[in-house]
Coordinates of C-alpha atoms in Angstrom, one line a residue:
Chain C
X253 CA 0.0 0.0 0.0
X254 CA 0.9 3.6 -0.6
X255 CA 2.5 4.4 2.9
X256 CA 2.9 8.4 2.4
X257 CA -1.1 8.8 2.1
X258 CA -2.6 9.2 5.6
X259 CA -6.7 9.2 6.2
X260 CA -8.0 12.8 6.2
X261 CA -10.0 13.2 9.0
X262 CA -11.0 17.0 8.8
X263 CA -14.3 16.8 7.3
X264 CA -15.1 14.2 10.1
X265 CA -13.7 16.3 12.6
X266 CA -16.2 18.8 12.2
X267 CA -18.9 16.7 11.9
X268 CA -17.8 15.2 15.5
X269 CA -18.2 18.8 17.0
X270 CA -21.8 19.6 15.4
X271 CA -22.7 15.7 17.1
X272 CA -21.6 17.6 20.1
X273 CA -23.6 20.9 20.2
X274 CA -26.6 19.9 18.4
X275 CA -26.8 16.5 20.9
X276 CA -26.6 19.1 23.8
X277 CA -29.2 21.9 22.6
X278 CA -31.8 18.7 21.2
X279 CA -31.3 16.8 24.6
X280 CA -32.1 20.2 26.5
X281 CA -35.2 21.3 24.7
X282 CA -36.4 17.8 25.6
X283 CA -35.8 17.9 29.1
X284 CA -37.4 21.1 29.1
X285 CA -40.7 19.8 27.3
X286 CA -40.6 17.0 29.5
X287 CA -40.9 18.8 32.8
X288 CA -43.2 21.4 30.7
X289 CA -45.9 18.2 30.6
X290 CA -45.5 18.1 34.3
X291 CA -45.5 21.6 35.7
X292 CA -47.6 23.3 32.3
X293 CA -47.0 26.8 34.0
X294 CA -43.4 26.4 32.6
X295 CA -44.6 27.1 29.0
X296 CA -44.7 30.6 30.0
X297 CA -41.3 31.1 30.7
X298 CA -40.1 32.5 27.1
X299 CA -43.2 33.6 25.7
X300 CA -44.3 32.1 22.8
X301 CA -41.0 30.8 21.9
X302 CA -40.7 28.9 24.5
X303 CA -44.2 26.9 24.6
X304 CA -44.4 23.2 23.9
X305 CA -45.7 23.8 20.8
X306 CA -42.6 25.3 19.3
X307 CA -39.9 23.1 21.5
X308 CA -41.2 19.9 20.2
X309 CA -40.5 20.1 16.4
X310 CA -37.0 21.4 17.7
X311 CA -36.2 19.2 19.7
X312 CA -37.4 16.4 17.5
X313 CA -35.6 17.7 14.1
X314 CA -33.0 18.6 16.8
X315 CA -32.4 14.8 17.8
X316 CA -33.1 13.2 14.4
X317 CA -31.7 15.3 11.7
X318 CA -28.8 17.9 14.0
X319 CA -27.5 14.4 16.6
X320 CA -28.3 11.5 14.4
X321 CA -27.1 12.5 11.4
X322 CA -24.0 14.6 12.6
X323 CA -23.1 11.5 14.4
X324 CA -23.4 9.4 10.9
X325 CA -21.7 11.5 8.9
X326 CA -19.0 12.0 11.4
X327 CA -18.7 7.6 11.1
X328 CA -19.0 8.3 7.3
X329 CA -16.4 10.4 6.9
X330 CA -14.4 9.0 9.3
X331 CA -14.2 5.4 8.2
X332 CA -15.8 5.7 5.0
X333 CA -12.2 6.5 3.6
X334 CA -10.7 3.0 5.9
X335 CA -12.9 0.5 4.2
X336 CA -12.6 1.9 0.7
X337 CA -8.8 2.3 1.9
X338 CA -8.6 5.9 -0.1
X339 CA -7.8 8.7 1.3
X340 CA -9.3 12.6 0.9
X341 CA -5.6 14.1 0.9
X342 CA -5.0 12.4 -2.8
X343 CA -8.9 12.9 -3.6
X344 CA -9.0 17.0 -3.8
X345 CA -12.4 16.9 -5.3
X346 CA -14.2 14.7 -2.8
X347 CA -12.7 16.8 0.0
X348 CA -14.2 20.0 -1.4
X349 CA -17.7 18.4 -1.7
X350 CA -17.6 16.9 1.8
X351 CA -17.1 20.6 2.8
X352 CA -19.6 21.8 1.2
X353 CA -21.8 19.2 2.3
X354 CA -21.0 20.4 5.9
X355 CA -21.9 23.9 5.4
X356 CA -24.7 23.4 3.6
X357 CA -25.8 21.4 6.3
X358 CA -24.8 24.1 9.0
X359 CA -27.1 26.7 6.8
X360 CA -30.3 24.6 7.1
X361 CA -29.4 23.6 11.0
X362 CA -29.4 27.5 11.7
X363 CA -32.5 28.0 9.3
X364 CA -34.4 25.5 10.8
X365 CA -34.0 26.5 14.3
X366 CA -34.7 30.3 13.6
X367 CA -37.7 29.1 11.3
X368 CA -39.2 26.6 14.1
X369 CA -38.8 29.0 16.6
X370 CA -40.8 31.5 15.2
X371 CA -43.3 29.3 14.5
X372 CA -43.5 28.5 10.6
X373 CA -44.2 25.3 10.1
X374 CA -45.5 23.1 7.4
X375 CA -47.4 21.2 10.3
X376 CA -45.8 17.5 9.3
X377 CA -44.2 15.4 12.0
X378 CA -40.7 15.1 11.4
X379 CA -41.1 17.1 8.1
X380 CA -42.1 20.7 9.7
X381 CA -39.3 22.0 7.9
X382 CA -41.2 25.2 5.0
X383 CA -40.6 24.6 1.4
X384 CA -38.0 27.3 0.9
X385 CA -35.8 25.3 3.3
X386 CA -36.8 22.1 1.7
X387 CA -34.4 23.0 -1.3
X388 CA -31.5 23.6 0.6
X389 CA -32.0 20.0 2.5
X390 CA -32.3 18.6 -1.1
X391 CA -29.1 19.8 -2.0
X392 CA -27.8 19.0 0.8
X393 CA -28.1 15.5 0.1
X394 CA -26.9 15.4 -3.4
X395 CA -24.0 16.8 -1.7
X396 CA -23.9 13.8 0.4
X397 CA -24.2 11.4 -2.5
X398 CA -21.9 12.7 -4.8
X399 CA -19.3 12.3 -1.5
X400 CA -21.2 8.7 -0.6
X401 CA -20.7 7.8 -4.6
X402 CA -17.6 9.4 -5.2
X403 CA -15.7 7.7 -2.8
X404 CA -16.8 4.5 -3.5
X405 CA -15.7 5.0 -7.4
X406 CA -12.4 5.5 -6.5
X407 CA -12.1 2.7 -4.1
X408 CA -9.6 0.5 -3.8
X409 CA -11.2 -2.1 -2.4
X410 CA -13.3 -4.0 -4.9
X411 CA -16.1 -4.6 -1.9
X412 CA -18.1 -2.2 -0.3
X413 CA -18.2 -3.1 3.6
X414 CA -21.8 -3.7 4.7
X415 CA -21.5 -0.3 6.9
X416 CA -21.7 1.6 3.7
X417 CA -24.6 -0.7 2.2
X418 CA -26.5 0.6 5.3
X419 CA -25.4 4.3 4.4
X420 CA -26.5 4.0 0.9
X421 CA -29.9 2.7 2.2
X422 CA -30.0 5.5 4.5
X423 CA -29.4 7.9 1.1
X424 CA -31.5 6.4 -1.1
X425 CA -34.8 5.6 1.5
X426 CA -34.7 9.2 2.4
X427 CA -33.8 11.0 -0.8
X428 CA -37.0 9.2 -2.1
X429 CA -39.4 9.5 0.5
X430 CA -38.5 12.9 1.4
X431 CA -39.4 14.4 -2.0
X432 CA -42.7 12.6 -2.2
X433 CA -43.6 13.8 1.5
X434 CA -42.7 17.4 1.0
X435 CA -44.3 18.1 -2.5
X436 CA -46.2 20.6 -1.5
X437 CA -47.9 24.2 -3.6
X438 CA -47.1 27.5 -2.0
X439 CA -50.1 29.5 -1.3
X440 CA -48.8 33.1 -2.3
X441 CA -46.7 32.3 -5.4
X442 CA -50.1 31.1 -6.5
X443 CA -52.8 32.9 -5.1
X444 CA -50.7 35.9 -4.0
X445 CA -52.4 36.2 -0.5
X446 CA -51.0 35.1 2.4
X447 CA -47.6 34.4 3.5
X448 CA -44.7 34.2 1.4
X449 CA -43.4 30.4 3.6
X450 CA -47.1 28.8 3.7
X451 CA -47.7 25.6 1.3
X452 CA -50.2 23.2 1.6
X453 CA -49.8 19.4 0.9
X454 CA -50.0 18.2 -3.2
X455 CA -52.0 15.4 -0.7
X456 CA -55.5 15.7 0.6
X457 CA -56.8 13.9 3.6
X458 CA -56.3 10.4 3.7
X459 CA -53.5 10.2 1.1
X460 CA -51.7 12.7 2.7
X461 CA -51.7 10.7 6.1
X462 CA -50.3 7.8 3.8
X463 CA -47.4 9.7 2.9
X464 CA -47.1 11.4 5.8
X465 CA -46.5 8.3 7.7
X466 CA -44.7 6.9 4.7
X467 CA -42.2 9.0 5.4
X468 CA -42.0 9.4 8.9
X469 CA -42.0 5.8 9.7
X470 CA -38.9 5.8 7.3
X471 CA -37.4 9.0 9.0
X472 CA -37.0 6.4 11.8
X473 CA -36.2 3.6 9.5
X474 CA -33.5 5.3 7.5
X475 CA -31.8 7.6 9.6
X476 CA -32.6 6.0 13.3
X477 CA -32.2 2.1 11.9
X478 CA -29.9 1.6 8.9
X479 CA -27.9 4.9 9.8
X480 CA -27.0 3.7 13.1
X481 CA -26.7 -0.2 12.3
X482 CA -23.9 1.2 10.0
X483 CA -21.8 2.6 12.8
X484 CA -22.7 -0.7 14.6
X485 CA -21.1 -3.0 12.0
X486 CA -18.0 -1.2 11.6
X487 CA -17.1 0.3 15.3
X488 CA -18.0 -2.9 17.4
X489 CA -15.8 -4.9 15.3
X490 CA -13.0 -2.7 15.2
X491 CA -12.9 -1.6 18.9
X492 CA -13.2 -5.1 20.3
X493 CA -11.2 -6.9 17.6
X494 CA -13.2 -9.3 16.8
X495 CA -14.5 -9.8 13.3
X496 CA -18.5 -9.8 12.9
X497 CA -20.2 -13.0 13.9
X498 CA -22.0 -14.1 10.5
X499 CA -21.1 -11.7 7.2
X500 CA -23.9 -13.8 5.4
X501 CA -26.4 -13.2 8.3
X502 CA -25.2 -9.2 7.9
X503 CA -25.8 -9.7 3.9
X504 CA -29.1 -11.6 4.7
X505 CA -30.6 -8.9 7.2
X506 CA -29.5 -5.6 5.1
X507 CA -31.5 -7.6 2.5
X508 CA -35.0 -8.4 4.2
X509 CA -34.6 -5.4 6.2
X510 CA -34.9 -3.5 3.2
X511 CA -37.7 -5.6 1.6
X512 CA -39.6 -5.3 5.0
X513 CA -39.1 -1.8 6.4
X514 CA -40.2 0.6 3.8
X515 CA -43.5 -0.6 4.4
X516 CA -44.2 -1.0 7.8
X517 CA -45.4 2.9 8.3
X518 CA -49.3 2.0 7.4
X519 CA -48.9 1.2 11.8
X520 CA -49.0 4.6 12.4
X521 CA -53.0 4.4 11.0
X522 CA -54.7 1.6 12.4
X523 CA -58.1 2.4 13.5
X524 CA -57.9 5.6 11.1
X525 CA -59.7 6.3 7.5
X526 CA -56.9 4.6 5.8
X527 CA -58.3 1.2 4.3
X528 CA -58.3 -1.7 6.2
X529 CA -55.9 -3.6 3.9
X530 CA -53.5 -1.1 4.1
X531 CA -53.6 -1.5 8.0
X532 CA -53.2 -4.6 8.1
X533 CA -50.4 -4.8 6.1
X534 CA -48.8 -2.3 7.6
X535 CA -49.7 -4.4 11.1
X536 CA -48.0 -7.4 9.6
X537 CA -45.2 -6.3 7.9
X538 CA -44.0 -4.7 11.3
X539 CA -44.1 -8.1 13.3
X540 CA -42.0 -9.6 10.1
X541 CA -39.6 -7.2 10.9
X542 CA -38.5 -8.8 14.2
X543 CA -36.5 -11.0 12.1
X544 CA -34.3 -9.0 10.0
X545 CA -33.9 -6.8 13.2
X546 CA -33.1 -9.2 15.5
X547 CA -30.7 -10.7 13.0
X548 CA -28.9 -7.7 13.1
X549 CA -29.0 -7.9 16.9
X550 CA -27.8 -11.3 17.7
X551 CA -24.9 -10.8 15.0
X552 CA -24.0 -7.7 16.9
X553 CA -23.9 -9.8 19.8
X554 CA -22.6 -13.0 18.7
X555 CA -19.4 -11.4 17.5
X556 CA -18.7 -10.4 21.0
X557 CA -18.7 -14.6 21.8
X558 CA -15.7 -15.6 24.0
X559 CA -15.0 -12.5 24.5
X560 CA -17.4 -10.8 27.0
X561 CA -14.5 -10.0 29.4
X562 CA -14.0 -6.9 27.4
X563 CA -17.6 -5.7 28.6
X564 CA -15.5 -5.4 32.0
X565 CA -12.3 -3.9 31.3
X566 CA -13.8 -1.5 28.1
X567 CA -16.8 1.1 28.8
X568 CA -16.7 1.8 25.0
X569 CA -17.9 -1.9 24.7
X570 CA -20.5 -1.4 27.4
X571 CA -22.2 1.2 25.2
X572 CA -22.2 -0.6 22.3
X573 CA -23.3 -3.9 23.7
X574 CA -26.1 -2.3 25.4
X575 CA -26.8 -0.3 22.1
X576 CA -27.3 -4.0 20.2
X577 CA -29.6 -4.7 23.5
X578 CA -31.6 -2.2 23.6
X579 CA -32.0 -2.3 19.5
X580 CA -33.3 -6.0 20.0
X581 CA -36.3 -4.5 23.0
X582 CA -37.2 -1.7 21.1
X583 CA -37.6 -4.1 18.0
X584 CA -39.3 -6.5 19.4
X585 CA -41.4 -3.7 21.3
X586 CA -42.6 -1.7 18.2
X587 CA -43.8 -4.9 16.6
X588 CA -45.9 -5.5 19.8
X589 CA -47.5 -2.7 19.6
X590 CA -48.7 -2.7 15.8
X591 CA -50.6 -5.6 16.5
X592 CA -53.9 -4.1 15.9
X593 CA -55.4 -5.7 19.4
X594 CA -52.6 -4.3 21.0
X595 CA -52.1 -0.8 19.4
X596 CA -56.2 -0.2 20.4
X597 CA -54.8 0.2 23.9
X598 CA -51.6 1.6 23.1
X599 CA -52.5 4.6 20.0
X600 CA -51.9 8.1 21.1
X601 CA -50.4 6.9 24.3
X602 CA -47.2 7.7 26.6
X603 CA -46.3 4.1 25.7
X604 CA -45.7 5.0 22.0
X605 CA -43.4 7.8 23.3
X606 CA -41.6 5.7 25.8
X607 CA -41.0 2.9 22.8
X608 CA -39.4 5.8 20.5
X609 CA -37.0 7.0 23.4
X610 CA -36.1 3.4 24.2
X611 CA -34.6 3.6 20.4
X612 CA -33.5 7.1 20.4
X613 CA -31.9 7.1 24.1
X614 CA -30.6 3.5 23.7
X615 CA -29.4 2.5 20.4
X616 CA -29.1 5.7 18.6
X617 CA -27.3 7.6 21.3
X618 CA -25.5 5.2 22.9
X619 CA -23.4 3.6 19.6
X620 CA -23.1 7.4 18.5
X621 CA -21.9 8.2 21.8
X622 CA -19.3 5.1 21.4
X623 CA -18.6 5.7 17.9
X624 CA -17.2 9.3 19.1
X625 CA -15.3 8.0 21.6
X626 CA -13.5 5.6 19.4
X627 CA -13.2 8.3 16.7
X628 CA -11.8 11.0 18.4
X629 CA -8.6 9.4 19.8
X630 CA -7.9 8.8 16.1
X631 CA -8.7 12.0 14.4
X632 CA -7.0 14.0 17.5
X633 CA -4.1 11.3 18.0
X634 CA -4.7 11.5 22.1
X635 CA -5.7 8.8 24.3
X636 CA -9.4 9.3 26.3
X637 CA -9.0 11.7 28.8
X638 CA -10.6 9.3 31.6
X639 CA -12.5 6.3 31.8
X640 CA -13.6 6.6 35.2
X641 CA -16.3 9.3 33.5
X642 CA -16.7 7.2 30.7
X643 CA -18.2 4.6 33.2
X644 CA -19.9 7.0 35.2
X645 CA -21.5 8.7 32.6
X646 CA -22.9 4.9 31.2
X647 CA -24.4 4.3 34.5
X648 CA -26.1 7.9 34.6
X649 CA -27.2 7.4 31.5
X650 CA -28.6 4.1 31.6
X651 CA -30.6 5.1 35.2
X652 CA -31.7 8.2 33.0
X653 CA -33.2 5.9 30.1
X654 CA -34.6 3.2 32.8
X655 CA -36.4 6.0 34.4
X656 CA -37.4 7.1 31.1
X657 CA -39.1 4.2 29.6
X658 CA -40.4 2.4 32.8
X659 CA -42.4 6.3 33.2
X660 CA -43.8 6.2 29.9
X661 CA -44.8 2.5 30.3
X662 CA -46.8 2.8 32.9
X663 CA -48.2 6.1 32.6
X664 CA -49.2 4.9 28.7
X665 CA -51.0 2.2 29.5
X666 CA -52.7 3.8 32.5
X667 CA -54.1 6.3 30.2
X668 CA -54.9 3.4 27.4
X669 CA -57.0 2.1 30.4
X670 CA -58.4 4.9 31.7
X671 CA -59.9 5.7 28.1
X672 CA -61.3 2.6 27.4
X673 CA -62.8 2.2 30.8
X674 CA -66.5 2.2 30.7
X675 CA -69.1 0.9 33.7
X676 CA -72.1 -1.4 32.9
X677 CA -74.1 0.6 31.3
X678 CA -71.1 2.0 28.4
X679 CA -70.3 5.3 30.1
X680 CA -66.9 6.2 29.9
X681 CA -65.6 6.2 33.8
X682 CA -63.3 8.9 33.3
X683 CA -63.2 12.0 31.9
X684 CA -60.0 13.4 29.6
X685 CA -58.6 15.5 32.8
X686 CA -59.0 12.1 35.5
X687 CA -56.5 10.4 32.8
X688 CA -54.3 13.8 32.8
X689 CA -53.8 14.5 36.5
X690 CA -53.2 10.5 37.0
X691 CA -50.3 10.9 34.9
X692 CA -48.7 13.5 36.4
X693 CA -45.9 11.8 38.3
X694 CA -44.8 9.3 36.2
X695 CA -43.9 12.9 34.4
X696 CA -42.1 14.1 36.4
X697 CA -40.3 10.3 36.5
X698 CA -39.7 11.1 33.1
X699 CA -38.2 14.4 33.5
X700 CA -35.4 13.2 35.6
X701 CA -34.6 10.3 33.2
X702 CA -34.2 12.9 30.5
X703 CA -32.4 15.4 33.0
X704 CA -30.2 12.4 34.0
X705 CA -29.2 11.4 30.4
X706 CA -28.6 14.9 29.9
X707 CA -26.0 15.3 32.6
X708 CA -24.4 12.2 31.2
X709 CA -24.1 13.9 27.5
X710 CA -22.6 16.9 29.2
X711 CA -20.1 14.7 31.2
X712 CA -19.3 12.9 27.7
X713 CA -18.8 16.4 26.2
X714 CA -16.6 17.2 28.7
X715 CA -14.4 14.0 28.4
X716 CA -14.2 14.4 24.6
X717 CA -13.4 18.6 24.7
X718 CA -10.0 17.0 27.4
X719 CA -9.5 14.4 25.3
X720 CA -9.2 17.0 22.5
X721 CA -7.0 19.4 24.4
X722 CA -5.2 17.4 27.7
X723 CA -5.1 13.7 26.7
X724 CA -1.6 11.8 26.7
X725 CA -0.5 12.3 23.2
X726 CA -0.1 8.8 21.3
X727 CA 2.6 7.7 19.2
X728 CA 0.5 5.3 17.0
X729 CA -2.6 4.7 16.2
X730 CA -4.2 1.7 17.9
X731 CA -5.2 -1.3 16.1
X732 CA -8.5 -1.9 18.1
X733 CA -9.4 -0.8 21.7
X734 CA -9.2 2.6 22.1
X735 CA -6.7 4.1 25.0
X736 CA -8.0 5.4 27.8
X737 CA -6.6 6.8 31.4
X738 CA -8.1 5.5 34.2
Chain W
X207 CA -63.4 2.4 -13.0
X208 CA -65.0 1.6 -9.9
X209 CA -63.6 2.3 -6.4
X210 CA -63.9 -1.7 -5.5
X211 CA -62.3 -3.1 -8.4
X212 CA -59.3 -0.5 -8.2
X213 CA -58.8 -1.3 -4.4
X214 CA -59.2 -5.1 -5.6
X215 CA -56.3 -4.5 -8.1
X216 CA -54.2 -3.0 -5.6
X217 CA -54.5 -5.8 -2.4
X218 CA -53.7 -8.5 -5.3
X219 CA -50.6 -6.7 -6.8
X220 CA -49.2 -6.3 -3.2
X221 CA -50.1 -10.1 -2.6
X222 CA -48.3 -11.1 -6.1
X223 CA -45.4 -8.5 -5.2
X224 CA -44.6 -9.8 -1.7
X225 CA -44.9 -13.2 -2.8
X226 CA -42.6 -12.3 -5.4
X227 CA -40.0 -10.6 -3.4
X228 CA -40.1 -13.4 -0.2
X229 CA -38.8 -15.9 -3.1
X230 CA -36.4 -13.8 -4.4
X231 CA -35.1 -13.1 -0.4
X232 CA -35.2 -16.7 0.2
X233 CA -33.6 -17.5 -3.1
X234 CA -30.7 -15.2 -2.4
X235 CA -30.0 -16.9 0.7
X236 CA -29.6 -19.9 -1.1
X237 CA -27.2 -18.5 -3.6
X238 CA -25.3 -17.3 -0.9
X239 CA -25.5 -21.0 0.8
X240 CA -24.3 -22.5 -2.2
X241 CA -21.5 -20.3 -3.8
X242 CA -19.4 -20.9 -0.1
X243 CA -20.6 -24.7 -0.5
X244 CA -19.1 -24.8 -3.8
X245 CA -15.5 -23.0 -2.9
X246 CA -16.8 -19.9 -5.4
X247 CA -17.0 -17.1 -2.7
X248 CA -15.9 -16.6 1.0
X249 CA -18.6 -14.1 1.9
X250 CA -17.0 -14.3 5.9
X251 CA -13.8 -12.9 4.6
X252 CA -15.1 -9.7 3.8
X253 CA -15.6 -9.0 8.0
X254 CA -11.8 -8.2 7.9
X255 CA -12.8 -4.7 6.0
X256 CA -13.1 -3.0 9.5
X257 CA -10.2 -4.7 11.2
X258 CA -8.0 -4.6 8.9
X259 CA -8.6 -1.2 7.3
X260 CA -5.2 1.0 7.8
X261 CA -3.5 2.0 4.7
X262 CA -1.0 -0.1 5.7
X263 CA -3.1 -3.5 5.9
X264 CA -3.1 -5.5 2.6
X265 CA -6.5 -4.7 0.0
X266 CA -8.4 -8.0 0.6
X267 CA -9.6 -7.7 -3.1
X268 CA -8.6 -5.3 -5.1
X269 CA -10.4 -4.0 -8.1

């Protein structure tokens, strides 16, 4: 191999820092909506910029599209250039479009935030972004394929690791879905009344539900799944050494994931005006997707065989392992609940919430959060500043997300109870405020859990700015388990 | 055409589709199956990518 060429690591270093912030400011909207639910009078603390209302799309485009994807792109640019084996230092090109890709991205982060803040929204969960910004996310995209693309036609390497079929997955799912979702007619350019940043949906009614929930089933597929089961397949072999358990099994799941997941997003309507058919295939292609998921899972685990000492001595490992873990319960806990018996009691519920933080808290930000902590030793060429945070913060962490999801559980199906309860003649034994003042302190239950993850992220933060700027420096970089001082 | 027959059309194609695509999953698995049984491919080889991914490290196929 050509020796002189070293990896170029600065396009992933910036994407490491934006993983950073925007994890912080999404994680601290959310712990402020969550004690909001509890004490309401906190609503009224900013005015109208600082009612539920406007935190929530922030906090949710905050956690999906400013944490999840910084966190990917950070992996992709970091060992997207490894398992091709180029580098961006001989590839001039390809660096300049991997910058430009960054600040493109920047531009919409800072658009979005000052757009949902002041309130314009197109009024589509996990799409509230207004058309004029829609553009610059498109673009933004291309940007990330010609890198995604680019790279790979230059590789050395005749195979593409199965990291990168998951990223192209992740480009392809949501380059297609997000166009459909977001086709939309702005009022003024045709009417010329109103506001220059309203659209309506090309969709009407029932339709638009469909591809509403299309898309924002596959917002969690394609960024929260397939994003994140890339970092998976690459870090958790390379920090504990061990090459992954099945390749086939890998091959097998990327496969009938993909056959499976796109259309599993008809759950989101049971029980609406959608036709029945389309429920019930939405229903039962989400139980078939235990098996590609769980294929991923038990690979994930399997490849740690023989060697689960390293759970003790490595934290990094702890966070991935439990990562895989918590991937396999919130997989196998989705599923339940799109069983139409089942999602009767649990639609519209705290349950539902609980289930999407079990993913977000556990897998998503816990193998992002090990993912930087691998990275960064690398890119910065120091060893972890301490691994005695790196443990506590785990612990915190996990507490926080226990707290979390156990909350939401119960309070969920309390109120899936409470609704449905009627006495022997059919009148409904509660009213909507009995169900709402029941619920109140497994709130607040959930408000530390968030707080506690929180404090955990800003500990991580902390250990990654010293590993930046005080850890030992290190002469080579390791093979596979990352350095750490005690 | 009428409302019933269209929704008809649609249930059948994604019946015919899935059925379709299940075979060609389970097919592929197969394949897979029987190119290692045969000595053709060594699909497990291919997990070195991330371990062995330093410039330095020998290309385990090269193009």
């Amino acid at each position: 191999m050509q020796k002189s060429i070293e990896y170029d690591y600065s396009i992933a270093k910036l994407f490491v820092f934006t993983t950073l912030l925007f994890g912080a400011i999404a994680l601290l909207v959310g712990v402020v909506i969550a004690f909001q639910m509890a004490f309401p009078s906190l609503n009224y603390l900013a005015s109208e910029y600082g009612t539920f209302g406007r935190l929530r799309p922030l906090h949710t485009n905050g956690v999906i599209y400013g944490f999840t994807l910084s966190g990917i792109w950070a992996g992709w640019y970091y060992f997207g250039q490894r398992v091709l084996k180029i580098s961006y230092a001989e590839h001039p090109f390809l660096k300049f479009v991997g910058y430009a890709h960054f600040a493109t991205y920047i531009v919409v982060m800072i658009l979005a935030v000052i757009t949902l803040l002041g309130g314009l929204t197109q009024s589509k969960e996990y799409a509230e972004l207004i058309w004029p910004i829609d553009f610059l996310v498109v673009i933004t995209w291309v940007l990330w394929g010609i890198s995604l693309f680019g790279s790979m036609g230059v590789r050395r390497e005749k195979t593409i690791y199965a990291s990168l079929w998951y990223f192209i997955a992740t480009f392809i799912g949501i380059a297609t879905l997000y166009i459909f979702n977001n086709l939309s007619v702005p009022t003024y350019l045709i009417s010329g009344v109103g506001s220059v940043w309203h659209s309506i949906s090309l969709y009407s009614g029932t339709n638009d539900a469909m591809i509403q929930w299309w898309w924002g089933h596959n917002a969690v597929a394609f960024v929260f799944t397939t994003g994140i089961i890339g970092l998976i397949y690459y870090f958790l072999p390379k920090e504990s050494g061990q090459p992954i358990f099945s390749y086939k099994l890998t091959l097998f799941s990327f496969w009938a994931l993909m056959f499976v997941y796109i259309w599993a997003g008809g759950h989101h309507l049971i029980y609406s005006t959608t036709p029945d058919w389309v429920q019930t295939l939405g229903s039962v292609f989400s139980v078939i997707l235990i098996l590609p998921s769980w294929g991923t899972g038990i690979n994930m685990l399997l490849t740690m065989r023989g060697q689960w000492h390293q759970l003790r001595e490595s934290p990094i490992i702890k966070f991935m392992v439990l990562a895989s873990t918590f991937y396999l319960f919130t997989t196998l806990e989705g599923p339940i609940q799109s069983i139409k018996s089942v999602n009767a009691l649990a639609h519209f519920t705290d349950w539902i919430i609980g289930h999407v933080h079990d993913a977000a808290l556990g897998w998503v930000g816990f193998m992002i959060i090990a993912g930087t902590y691998h990275m960064v030793p690398r890119i910065f060429k120091r060893e972890i500043y301490s691994k005695k945070i790196i443990d506590a913060q785990f612990w915190v962490m996990t507490i926080g997300i226990i707290l979390y999801f156990s909350s939401m559980w119960i309070s969920g199906i309390t109120q899936g109870m409470m609704w449905r309860d009627t006495d022997e003649y059919g009148v409904l034994s509660y009213q909507f405020i009995d169900t709402v003042l029941a619920l109140i302190p497994y709130y607040i239950i959930r408000g530390i859990g968030g707080l506690m993850y929180l404090i955990g992220f800003v500990m991580f933060i902390y250990n990654i700015l010293m590993t930046m700027t005080a850890g030992r420096l290190l002469e080579e970089e390791p093979k596979y388990a990352t350095p750490m001082a005690s | 055409m009428e409302i019933e027959t269209l929704t008809l059309i649609q249930k059948n194609a994604y019946l015919i589709i899935t059925i379709i695509l299940c075979l060609c999953l389970y097919g592929y698995i197969l394949s897979m199956y029987r190119s290692e049984a045969r000595g053709e491919r060594d699909y497990e080889k291919y997990s070195r990518l991330a371990l062995d991914d330093s410039m330095n490290d020998e290309v385990i196929e090269k193009r």
